[in-house]
Amino acid sequence: MIDSYLKKTEDALRKLFDEKRPLYPERLFSAMEYSVFSSGKRVRPYLMLLSADFVDVSSEKILPLAVSLELIHNYSLIHDDLPCMDDDDFRRGKTSCHKAFGEAIALLAGDALLNLAYENLFEAVKTDPDLITAASYLAKCAGAEGMIGGQAMEFSIDAFDETLITELCMKKTGALICAAALCPAFVCADREKFNALGTFASAIGLCFQLKDDLLDENKSEPKSYLGVTGKEHTADMVAKLGKIAFKALEPFENADNLRNLTEFLLNRTK
Amino acid sequence: MIDSYLKKTEDALRKLFDEKRPLYPERLFSAMEYSVFSSGKRVRPYLMLLSADFVDVSSEKILPLAVSLELIHNYSLIHDDLPCMDDDDFRRGKTSCHKAFGEAIALLAGDALLNLAYENLFEAVKTDPDLITAASYLAKCAGAEGMIGGQAMEFSIDAFDETLITELCMKKTGALICAAALCPAFVCADREKFNALGTFASAIGLCFQLKDDLLDENKSEPKSYLGVTGKEHTADMVAKLGKIAFKALEPFENADNLRNLTEFLLNRTK
C-alpha cells in the first residue's frame, strides 16, 4: 500500500472529525469516532485514490468523495452489527459500537455518519461542481439499488441459488467497491478507461466478498456465496474474477498501482 | 391548507417511488412505501412550498428539496419507533414499520429513505446547481448538528433543565422545520426575508414540538418540554412563540399563507 495515500485519507477524516467535535452531542460524537477510527483498512478510499491517479484526477480533488465513501462504509458496519441484523459483539478486534455505547446511540451514530457523508459531499460540490455526477453515483451505490439493497436481500429471501447470492454479494459488498473505482472516472476519464474501470470494479467487488468468505470459512454462513456454492467453486470464482480484473487493466501502462492492490486483495490472509 | 401544494408533494413522492419500485428488493420497497404513504400530514414539505412562494421561488424548483425533506422525516420516524429507541408499536394509526416488516427490514428501510433523500438531491443539483447551498443546509439540519443530535441528547442525557430540553426540542423537531422554512431562502431571498424566515422558523419549530407535548399530555414523557417545565409554562411558551412567529412576518404583505399555517399549527387539536 502507498502510505501517502492512506495518510491523506486519515488526515482528511481526522480534520472533519475535529471540526465536528464541538458541534455534536458528546456521546454521539464518541460513538462515531470510536467506529471510524478503529484500525479499518481503508480499502475503499485507497482504491478511490488509486483510481483517481489512473484517470489523472488529483487526490485533493477526489478526497471529499473518498472520505464520504469511508463514512458510508463505517455507518453500514455499525448498523450491520446491531442485534436486529447480524448481532455481532465484536468488530475489528474491539467491542462493536452498540456494545460500547448502547443500541440507541449506535443506531444514531450510524445515521449520523451516513448523513455526514452527504453533508460533506454537498460542501465539496459547492466549491467543485465537477464532483456532482460522481456524488450522485456514490449515493446510488450506497442505497437500495446498491449496498442497502444487498443487505435487504439477506433479510427478505430465504432460499438462495448462485444467481441470487451473486446479486446479493455484488450489491452488499460490490457496490461500494464499484463506487470507489468508478467515481473518479465520472470526474474525468476517456470512455476507454471508464469502461475498463467498470469491468475491473465489478470483478474485484465480487472477488473481495468471495475472498472474505474463504478466509471466514469456519463461520457457518448459509447466506454467503461459499455457503450456497461450496468452497471449491468459490475459490475457482476468486481466481476467475482476478483474471477478469487484470485483463481489464491490461491495455494500460499506468495501472500498476491498481494491479498491485488487486494482488494484495487476492492474496490477503485476513 | 392549499390542496394544490399538497398534491404537488404527493405526486412527486409517488413519481419517485414508481421509478424506484422495479430497482429495489421487493420487501425493502414495500417497507419504505408503507411508511411514506401512511397519511402523514406533509407539514414540512408544505411549509417549504409556502416559504418558496414567499421568496418568489417556484414550487417546481423547490420540489426536489421538499420531497427529500419528507423522506428524511419519514426515515427518522421509522428509526425512532424501533425497540432500541422509543419502542412504539403504532404510528399514524397503523402498526409501525418494524411491527409490519421486522426490525432488520425496518432499519434498512430507514437507511434507504435517508440515502434516497440525498440521491434525489444530487440528481436535482445536477440539473439545477442553484439548489446546492440549500441542499447542504438541509443535510446539516438533518444530521448530528440538528435532528440526529436532538435524538442523541434524549439517549445520552439523564437530567434535563429547561435550557437543555429546549435545545433538544429545537434540534430534534425544530431543525427540520427550520430546513423547511429556510431552504427556499438559500435559493433566492433578500436579506430581510431571509432573517425574517430564520426567526419565524426557529419559533414555529419549537412551538410545533411544545404543542405536540400539550396534545399528548396523557403520555408521561419525562424527557419532554412539558415533562421538565410543566403544563402551564409550556402553554405560555406556545403562545409566546406564536407571537414571535407572527411578529417576524409582520412587515410582509405576501405572508398570509405562512400566517395561516401558523394559525393552523397553533390551534390544531391533534
Coordinates of C-alpha atoms in Angstrom, one line a residue:
Chain A
M1 CA 0.0 0.0 0.0
I2 CA 1.2 3.5 -0.7
D3 CA 1.5 5.2 2.7
S4 CA 1.0 8.8 1.5
Y5 CA -2.5 7.9 0.1
L6 CA -3.5 6.2 3.3
K7 CA -2.2 9.2 5.2
K8 CA -4.2 11.6 3.1
T9 CA -7.4 9.8 3.8
E10 CA -6.6 9.5 7.5
D11 CA -5.8 13.2 7.8
A12 CA -8.9 14.3 6.0
L13 CA -11.1 12.1 8.2
R14 CA -9.4 13.4 11.3
K15 CA -9.8 17.0 10.1
L16 CA -13.5 16.5 9.5
F17 CA -14.0 14.9 13.0
D18 CA -12.0 17.7 14.7
E19 CA -14.3 20.3 13.1
K20 CA -17.4 18.5 14.1
R21 CA -16.4 17.5 17.7
P22 CA -17.7 20.8 19.3
L23 CA -20.9 20.8 17.3
Y24 CA -22.2 17.3 18.1
P25 CA -23.5 15.8 21.4
E26 CA -20.5 14.3 23.2
R27 CA -21.7 10.7 23.4
L28 CA -22.9 10.6 19.8
F29 CA -19.6 12.0 18.6
S30 CA -17.6 9.5 20.7
A31 CA -19.6 6.6 19.2
M32 CA -19.0 7.9 15.6
E33 CA -15.3 8.4 16.3
Y34 CA -15.0 5.0 18.1
S35 CA -16.2 3.3 14.9
V36 CA -14.5 5.3 12.2
F37 CA -11.0 5.3 13.9
S38 CA -10.7 1.6 14.8
S39 CA -8.0 0.3 12.5
G40 CA -10.2 -0.1 9.5
K41 CA -8.0 -0.9 6.4
R42 CA -9.4 2.0 4.4
V43 CA -9.5 -0.2 1.3
R44 CA -12.3 1.8 -0.4
P45 CA -10.9 5.3 -0.1
Y46 CA -7.5 3.8 -1.0
L47 CA -8.9 2.2 -4.2
M48 CA -10.6 5.5 -5.0
L49 CA -7.3 7.5 -4.8
L50 CA -5.5 4.9 -6.9
S51 CA -8.3 5.0 -9.5
A52 CA -8.2 8.8 -9.5
D53 CA -4.5 8.6 -10.2
F54 CA -5.2 6.2 -13.0
V55 CA -7.6 8.7 -14.7
D56 CA -5.4 11.8 -13.9
V57 CA -7.7 13.3 -11.2
S58 CA -5.7 14.7 -8.3
S59 CA -6.0 13.2 -4.8
E60 CA -7.0 16.6 -3.5
K61 CA -10.0 16.8 -5.8
I62 CA -11.3 13.3 -5.1
L63 CA -10.6 13.3 -1.3
P64 CA -14.1 14.5 -0.2
L65 CA -15.6 11.6 -2.1
A66 CA -13.1 9.2 -0.5
V67 CA -13.9 10.5 2.9
S68 CA -17.6 10.2 2.4
L69 CA -17.3 6.7 1.0
E70 CA -15.4 5.6 4.1
L71 CA -18.1 7.2 6.3
I72 CA -20.8 5.3 4.4
H73 CA -18.8 2.0 4.8
N74 CA -18.5 2.6 8.6
Y75 CA -22.1 3.5 9.1
S76 CA -23.1 0.3 7.4
L77 CA -20.8 -1.8 9.7
I78 CA -22.4 -0.2 12.8
H79 CA -25.9 -1.0 11.6
D80 CA -24.9 -4.5 10.4
D81 CA -23.6 -5.3 13.9
L82 CA -26.9 -4.4 15.6
P83 CA -28.8 -7.2 17.3
C84 CA -31.6 -7.0 14.8
M85 CA -29.1 -7.5 12.0
D86 CA -26.1 -9.7 12.3
D87 CA -25.9 -9.3 16.1
D88 CA -22.1 -9.1 16.3
D89 CA -20.4 -8.2 19.6
F90 CA -17.0 -7.6 18.1
R91 CA -15.7 -5.6 15.2
R92 CA -12.0 -5.2 14.2
G93 CA -10.9 -6.8 17.5
K94 CA -12.9 -4.5 19.8
T95 CA -16.4 -4.4 21.1
S96 CA -18.9 -3.3 18.5
C97 CA -20.4 0.1 18.7
H98 CA -23.7 -0.9 20.3
K99 CA -21.9 -3.0 22.9
A100 CA -19.8 0.0 23.8
F101 CA -22.4 2.8 23.6
G102 CA -25.8 1.1 23.7
E103 CA -28.1 0.3 20.8
A104 CA -29.9 3.7 20.6
I105 CA -26.6 5.7 20.3
A106 CA -25.1 3.1 17.9
L107 CA -28.2 3.3 15.6
L108 CA -28.0 7.2 15.7
A109 CA -24.2 7.1 15.2
G110 CA -24.8 5.1 12.0
D111 CA -27.5 7.5 10.9
A112 CA -25.2 10.5 11.7
L113 CA -22.3 9.0 9.7
L114 CA -24.5 8.4 6.7
N115 CA -25.8 11.9 7.0
L116 CA -22.3 13.4 7.5
A117 CA -21.1 11.6 4.4
Y118 CA -23.6 13.5 2.3
E119 CA -23.2 16.8 4.1
N120 CA -19.5 16.5 3.4
L121 CA -20.3 15.9 -0.3
F122 CA -22.6 18.9 -0.6
E123 CA -19.9 21.1 0.9
A124 CA -17.4 19.8 -1.6
V125 CA -19.8 20.2 -4.5
K126 CA -20.4 23.8 -3.5
T127 CA -16.9 24.7 -4.4
D128 CA -16.3 22.0 -7.0
P129 CA -19.3 21.3 -9.2
D130 CA -17.3 18.7 -11.2
L131 CA -18.0 16.3 -8.4
I132 CA -21.8 16.2 -8.7
T133 CA -22.2 13.3 -11.1
A134 CA -19.7 11.2 -9.1
A135 CA -21.5 12.1 -5.8
S136 CA -24.8 11.1 -7.4
Y137 CA -23.3 7.7 -8.5
L138 CA -21.9 7.2 -5.0
A139 CA -25.4 7.8 -3.5
K140 CA -26.9 5.2 -5.9
C141 CA -24.3 2.6 -5.0
A142 CA -24.9 3.2 -1.2
G143 CA -28.7 3.0 -1.4
A144 CA -31.4 0.5 -2.1
E145 CA -30.2 -0.1 -5.7
G146 CA -26.8 -1.0 -4.2
M147 CA -25.5 -1.8 -0.7
I148 CA -28.7 -1.4 1.2
G149 CA -30.4 -3.5 -1.4
G150 CA -27.9 -6.2 -0.8
Q151 CA -28.4 -6.0 2.9
A152 CA -32.1 -6.2 2.5
M153 CA -31.9 -9.3 0.3
E154 CA -30.2 -11.1 3.2
F155 CA -33.2 -10.4 5.4
S156 CA -36.0 -11.0 2.9
I157 CA -35.0 -14.0 0.9
D158 CA -34.8 -17.5 2.4
A159 CA -33.6 -19.7 -0.4
F160 CA -30.6 -18.5 -2.4
D161 CA -29.3 -20.1 -5.6
E162 CA -26.0 -19.0 -7.2
T163 CA -27.6 -16.2 -9.3
L164 CA -29.3 -14.6 -6.2
I165 CA -26.3 -14.9 -3.9
T166 CA -24.1 -13.4 -6.6
E167 CA -26.5 -10.4 -6.9
L168 CA -26.5 -10.1 -3.1
C169 CA -22.7 -10.0 -2.9
M170 CA -22.4 -7.6 -5.9
K171 CA -24.8 -5.2 -4.2
K172 CA -23.9 -5.6 -0.5
T173 CA -20.1 -5.6 -0.9
G174 CA -19.5 -4.9 -4.6
A175 CA -21.5 -1.6 -4.9
L176 CA -19.2 0.4 -2.7
I177 CA -16.1 -1.1 -4.3
C178 CA -17.6 0.0 -7.7
A179 CA -18.2 3.5 -6.3
A180 CA -14.6 3.6 -5.2
A181 CA -13.2 2.6 -8.6
L182 CA -15.7 4.5 -10.8
C183 CA -16.3 7.8 -9.1
P184 CA -13.0 9.3 -10.3
A185 CA -13.9 8.2 -13.8
F186 CA -17.1 10.3 -13.6
V187 CA -15.0 13.3 -12.8
C188 CA -12.6 12.8 -15.7
A189 CA -11.9 9.8 -17.9
D190 CA -12.0 8.9 -21.5
R191 CA -14.6 6.3 -22.5
E192 CA -11.9 3.5 -22.7
K193 CA -10.7 4.0 -19.1
F194 CA -14.2 4.4 -17.9
N195 CA -15.2 1.0 -19.4
A196 CA -12.1 -0.7 -18.2
L197 CA -12.7 0.6 -14.6
G198 CA -16.3 -0.6 -14.8
T199 CA -15.3 -4.2 -15.6
F200 CA -12.4 -4.1 -13.2
A201 CA -14.6 -2.8 -10.3
S202 CA -17.4 -5.3 -10.8
A203 CA -14.9 -8.1 -10.8
I204 CA -12.9 -7.1 -7.7
G205 CA -16.0 -6.0 -5.9
L206 CA -17.4 -9.6 -6.0
C207 CA -14.0 -11.1 -5.7
F208 CA -13.4 -9.1 -2.4
Q209 CA -16.5 -10.7 -0.8
L210 CA -15.7 -14.2 -2.0
K211 CA -12.2 -14.0 -0.7
D212 CA -13.8 -12.9 2.6
D213 CA -16.0 -16.0 2.5
L214 CA -12.9 -18.2 2.0
L215 CA -11.0 -16.5 4.9
D216 CA -14.0 -16.8 7.1
E217 CA -14.8 -20.4 6.2
N218 CA -15.1 -21.5 9.8
K219 CA -18.1 -19.3 10.3
S220 CA -21.2 -21.1 9.1
E221 CA -22.9 -18.6 6.9
P222 CA -25.7 -20.2 4.8
K223 CA -26.5 -16.9 3.1
S224 CA -23.0 -16.5 1.7
Y225 CA -21.6 -17.3 -1.7
L226 CA -19.5 -20.1 -0.1
G227 CA -22.4 -21.4 1.8
V228 CA -24.5 -21.6 -1.4
T229 CA -21.9 -22.8 -3.9
G230 CA -19.2 -24.5 -1.9
K231 CA -15.6 -23.9 -1.2
E232 CA -14.1 -25.2 -4.4
H233 CA -16.4 -23.2 -6.6
T234 CA -15.8 -20.1 -4.6
A235 CA -12.0 -20.5 -4.9
D236 CA -12.4 -21.0 -8.7
M237 CA -14.5 -17.9 -8.9
V238 CA -12.0 -15.8 -7.0
A239 CA -9.3 -16.9 -9.5
K240 CA -11.6 -16.2 -12.4
L241 CA -12.6 -12.8 -11.2
G242 CA -9.0 -11.9 -10.5
K243 CA -8.2 -12.7 -14.1
I244 CA -11.0 -10.6 -15.4
A245 CA -9.8 -7.7 -13.3
F246 CA -6.2 -8.0 -14.6
K247 CA -7.5 -8.3 -18.2
A248 CA -9.5 -5.1 -17.9
L249 CA -6.4 -3.2 -16.9
E250 CA -4.1 -4.9 -19.4
P251 CA -4.1 -2.2 -22.1
F252 CA -2.9 0.5 -19.6
E253 CA 0.6 1.1 -18.6
N254 CA -0.1 3.4 -15.7
A255 CA -2.3 0.8 -13.9
D256 CA 0.4 -0.8 -11.8
N257 CA -0.9 0.6 -8.5
L258 CA -4.3 -0.9 -9.3
R259 CA -2.7 -4.2 -10.3
N260 CA -0.7 -4.2 -7.0
L261 CA -3.9 -3.6 -5.0
T262 CA -5.6 -6.4 -6.8
E263 CA -2.7 -8.8 -6.0
F264 CA -3.0 -7.7 -2.4
L265 CA -6.7 -8.3 -2.2
L266 CA -6.4 -11.7 -3.9
N267 CA -3.6 -12.9 -1.7
R268 CA -4.5 -11.4 1.6
T269 CA -4.7 -13.8 4.6
K270 CA -7.1 -11.8 6.8
Chain B
M1 CA -54.1 24.0 3.7
I2 CA -53.7 24.7 0.0
D3 CA -54.7 21.5 -1.8
S4 CA -52.6 22.1 -4.9
Y5 CA -49.4 22.3 -2.9
L6 CA -50.2 19.1 -1.0
K7 CA -50.9 17.4 -4.3
K8 CA -47.6 18.5 -5.8
T9 CA -45.7 16.9 -3.0
E10 CA -47.8 13.8 -3.1
D11 CA -47.4 13.4 -6.9
A12 CA -43.6 14.0 -6.7
L13 CA -43.2 11.4 -4.0
R14 CA -45.4 8.9 -5.9
K15 CA -43.4 9.5 -9.1
L16 CA -40.1 8.9 -7.3
F17 CA -41.4 5.7 -5.8
D18 CA -42.8 4.4 -9.1
E19 CA -39.4 4.9 -10.7
K20 CA -37.7 3.1 -7.9
R21 CA -40.1 0.2 -7.4
P22 CA -38.5 -2.1 -10.1
L23 CA -35.0 -1.3 -8.9
Y24 CA -35.3 -2.2 -5.2
P25 CA -35.7 -5.5 -3.4
E26 CA -39.5 -6.0 -3.1
R27 CA -39.8 -6.3 0.6
L28 CA -37.5 -3.3 1.3
F29 CA -39.5 -1.2 -1.2
S30 CA -42.8 -2.2 0.5
A31 CA -41.5 -1.2 3.9
M32 CA -40.4 2.2 2.5
E33 CA -43.7 2.7 0.7
Y34 CA -45.7 1.6 3.8
S35 CA -44.0 4.2 5.9
V36 CA -44.0 7.2 3.5
F37 CA -47.6 6.7 2.2
S38 CA -49.4 6.4 5.5
S39 CA -51.5 9.6 5.9
G40 CA -48.6 11.8 7.1
K41 CA -49.7 15.4 7.2
R42 CA -46.8 16.6 4.9
V43 CA -46.3 19.6 7.2
R44 CA -42.6 20.0 6.3
P45 CA -42.8 20.0 2.5
Y46 CA -46.0 22.1 2.7
L47 CA -44.2 24.7 4.8
M48 CA -41.3 24.6 2.3
L49 CA -43.6 25.3 -0.7
L50 CA -45.3 28.2 1.1
S51 CA -41.9 29.6 2.1
A52 CA -40.7 29.2 -1.5
D53 CA -43.8 31.2 -2.6
F54 CA -43.0 33.9 -0.1
V55 CA -39.5 34.4 -1.5
D56 CA -40.6 34.0 -5.2
V57 CA -39.1 30.6 -5.9
S58 CA -41.3 28.4 -7.9
S59 CA -42.8 25.2 -6.5
E60 CA -41.2 23.2 -9.4
K61 CA -37.8 24.4 -8.5
I62 CA -38.1 23.7 -4.8
L63 CA -40.0 20.4 -5.1
P64 CA -36.9 18.0 -5.0
L65 CA -35.9 19.6 -1.7
A66 CA -39.4 19.2 -0.4
V67 CA -39.5 15.5 -1.4
S68 CA -36.1 14.8 0.2
L69 CA -37.2 16.6 3.4
E70 CA -40.3 14.4 3.7
L71 CA -38.2 11.3 3.1
I72 CA -35.8 12.3 5.8
H73 CA -38.7 13.0 8.2
N74 CA -40.1 9.5 7.5
Y75 CA -36.8 7.7 7.9
S76 CA -36.4 9.3 11.3
L77 CA -39.9 8.1 12.4
I78 CA -39.1 4.5 11.4
H79 CA -35.8 4.6 13.4
D80 CA -37.5 6.4 16.3
D81 CA -40.1 3.7 16.6
L82 CA -37.6 0.8 16.8
P83 CA -37.4 -1.2 20.1
C84 CA -34.0 0.2 20.9
M85 CA -35.3 3.8 20.6
D86 CA -38.9 4.7 21.6
D87 CA -40.3 1.2 21.0
D88 CA -43.6 2.2 19.5
D89 CA -45.9 -0.4 18.0
F90 CA -48.1 2.1 16.3
R91 CA -47.6 5.1 14.0
R92 CA -50.3 7.2 12.4
G93 CA -53.0 4.7 13.4
K94 CA -51.3 1.6 11.9
T95 CA -48.6 -0.8 13.1
S96 CA -45.2 0.7 12.9
C97 CA -42.7 -0.4 10.2
H98 CA -40.8 -2.9 12.3
K99 CA -44.0 -4.5 13.6
A100 CA -45.1 -4.9 10.0
F101 CA -41.8 -5.9 8.3
G102 CA -39.5 -7.0 11.1
E103 CA -36.7 -4.9 12.7
A104 CA -34.0 -5.6 10.1
I105 CA -36.0 -4.5 7.2
A106 CA -37.4 -1.5 9.1
L107 CA -33.8 -0.4 10.0
L108 CA -32.8 -0.8 6.3
A109 CA -35.9 0.9 5.1
G110 CA -35.0 3.9 7.2
D111 CA -31.4 3.8 6.0
A112 CA -32.7 3.6 2.4
L113 CA -35.0 6.5 2.8
L114 CA -32.2 8.7 4.1
N115 CA -30.0 7.6 1.3
L116 CA -32.7 8.2 -1.3
A117 CA -33.3 11.7 0.1
Y118 CA -29.7 12.6 -0.8
E119 CA -29.6 10.7 -4.1
N120 CA -32.7 12.6 -5.1
L121 CA -31.0 15.9 -4.2
F122 CA -27.8 15.1 -6.1
E123 CA -30.0 14.3 -9.2
A124 CA -31.7 17.7 -8.7
V125 CA -28.5 19.6 -8.2
K126 CA -27.1 18.0 -11.4
T127 CA -29.6 20.0 -13.5
D128 CA -30.1 22.9 -11.1
P129 CA -26.9 24.0 -9.3
D130 CA -28.9 26.8 -7.6
L131 CA -30.0 24.2 -5.1
I132 CA -26.6 23.2 -3.7
T133 CA -26.4 25.6 -0.8
A134 CA -30.0 24.8 0.3
A135 CA -29.2 21.0 0.0
S136 CA -26.1 21.5 2.1
Y137 CA -28.2 23.3 4.8
L138 CA -30.8 20.6 4.7
A139 CA -28.1 18.0 5.4
K140 CA -26.8 20.0 8.3
C141 CA -30.3 20.3 9.8
A142 CA -30.9 16.5 9.4
G143 CA -27.6 15.4 10.9
A144 CA -25.8 15.4 14.2
E145 CA -25.8 19.2 14.5
G146 CA -29.6 19.1 14.0
M147 CA -32.2 16.4 14.2
I148 CA -30.0 13.4 15.0
G149 CA -28.2 15.5 17.6
G150 CA -31.5 16.1 19.3
Q151 CA -32.4 12.4 19.2
A152 CA -29.0 11.5 20.6
M153 CA -29.4 14.0 23.5
E154 CA -32.5 12.1 24.5
F155 CA -30.5 8.9 24.9
S156 CA -27.3 10.3 26.5
I157 CA -28.5 12.9 29.0
D158 CA -30.4 11.9 32.1
A159 CA -31.2 15.1 33.9
F160 CA -32.8 17.9 31.8
D161 CA -33.3 21.5 32.8
E162 CA -35.3 24.0 30.7
T163 CA -32.2 25.1 28.7
L164 CA -31.2 21.5 27.8
I165 CA -34.8 20.4 26.9
T166 CA -35.2 23.5 24.8
E167 CA -32.0 22.6 22.9
L168 CA -33.2 19.0 22.5
C169 CA -36.6 20.2 21.1
M170 CA -35.1 22.8 18.8
K171 CA -32.8 20.1 17.3
K172 CA -35.0 17.0 17.3
T173 CA -38.1 18.7 15.9
G174 CA -37.1 22.3 15.1
A175 CA -34.2 21.6 12.8
L176 CA -36.3 20.0 10.0
I177 CA -38.9 22.8 10.4
C178 CA -36.1 25.3 10.0
A179 CA -34.9 23.5 6.9
A180 CA -38.4 23.6 5.5
A181 CA -38.7 27.4 6.0
L182 CA -35.2 28.4 5.2
C183 CA -34.1 26.2 2.3
P184 CA -36.0 28.3 -0.2
A185 CA -34.4 31.5 1.2
F186 CA -31.0 30.0 0.4
V187 CA -32.1 29.6 -3.2
C188 CA -33.3 33.2 -3.6
A189 CA -34.2 35.8 -1.0
D190 CA -33.2 39.3 0.1
R191 CA -31.5 39.6 3.4
E192 CA -34.7 41.0 5.1
K193 CA -36.8 38.0 4.1
F194 CA -34.0 35.6 5.0
N195 CA -33.7 37.0 8.5
A196 CA -37.5 37.0 9.0
L197 CA -37.8 33.4 7.9
G198 CA -34.9 32.5 10.3
T199 CA -36.7 33.9 13.3
F200 CA -40.1 32.6 12.1
A201 CA -38.7 29.1 11.6
S202 CA -36.9 28.9 15.0
A203 CA -40.1 30.0 16.7
I204 CA -42.6 27.7 15.0
G205 CA -40.1 24.7 15.1
L206 CA -40.0 24.8 18.9
C207 CA -43.7 25.8 19.1
F208 CA -44.6 22.7 17.0
Q209 CA -43.0 20.3 19.5
L210 CA -44.4 22.1 22.5
K211 CA -47.9 22.0 21.0
D212 CA -47.4 18.2 20.5
D213 CA -46.5 17.9 24.1
L214 CA -49.7 19.6 25.2
L215 CA -51.8 17.5 22.8
D216 CA -50.1 14.4 24.1
E217 CA -50.3 15.3 27.8
N218 CA -51.7 11.9 28.9
K219 CA -48.4 10.3 27.8
S220 CA -45.9 10.5 30.6
E221 CA -42.7 11.8 28.9
P222 CA -40.1 12.9 31.5
K223 CA -37.7 13.9 28.7
S224 CA -40.2 16.4 27.1
Y225 CA -40.5 20.1 27.4
L226 CA -43.8 19.7 29.2
G227 CA -42.4 17.0 31.5
V228 CA -39.5 19.3 32.5
T229 CA -41.3 22.7 32.7
G230 CA -44.9 21.8 33.4
K231 CA -48.2 22.3 31.5
E232 CA -48.8 25.9 32.3
H233 CA -45.3 27.1 31.3
T234 CA -45.5 25.0 28.1
A235 CA -48.8 26.6 27.2
D236 CA -47.3 30.1 27.9
M237 CA -44.3 29.3 25.7
V238 CA -46.6 28.2 22.8
A239 CA -48.4 31.5 23.0
K240 CA -45.1 33.5 23.1
L241 CA -43.5 31.6 20.3
G242 CA -46.7 32.1 18.2
K243 CA -46.4 35.8 18.8
I244 CA -42.7 35.8 17.8
A245 CA -43.5 33.9 14.6
F246 CA -46.3 36.4 13.6
K247 CA -44.1 39.4 14.5
A248 CA -41.3 38.1 12.2
L249 CA -43.8 38.0 9.3
E250 CA -45.5 41.3 10.1
P251 CA -43.6 43.6 7.6
F252 CA -44.6 41.4 4.7
E253 CA -47.8 41.6 2.8
N254 CA -47.4 38.4 0.9
A255 CA -47.0 36.2 4.0
D256 CA -50.7 35.3 4.5
N257 CA -50.2 31.7 3.7
L258 CA -47.4 31.4 6.2
R259 CA -49.6 33.2 8.8
N260 CA -52.5 30.8 8.1
L261 CA -50.2 27.8 8.5
T262 CA -49.0 29.2 11.8
E263 CA -52.6 29.6 13.0
F264 CA -53.3 26.1 11.9
L265 CA -50.3 24.7 13.8
L266 CA -51.1 26.7 17.0
N267 CA -54.8 25.7 17.0
R268 CA -54.6 22.2 15.9
T269 CA -56.3 19.6 18.2
K270 CA -54.3 16.5 17.1

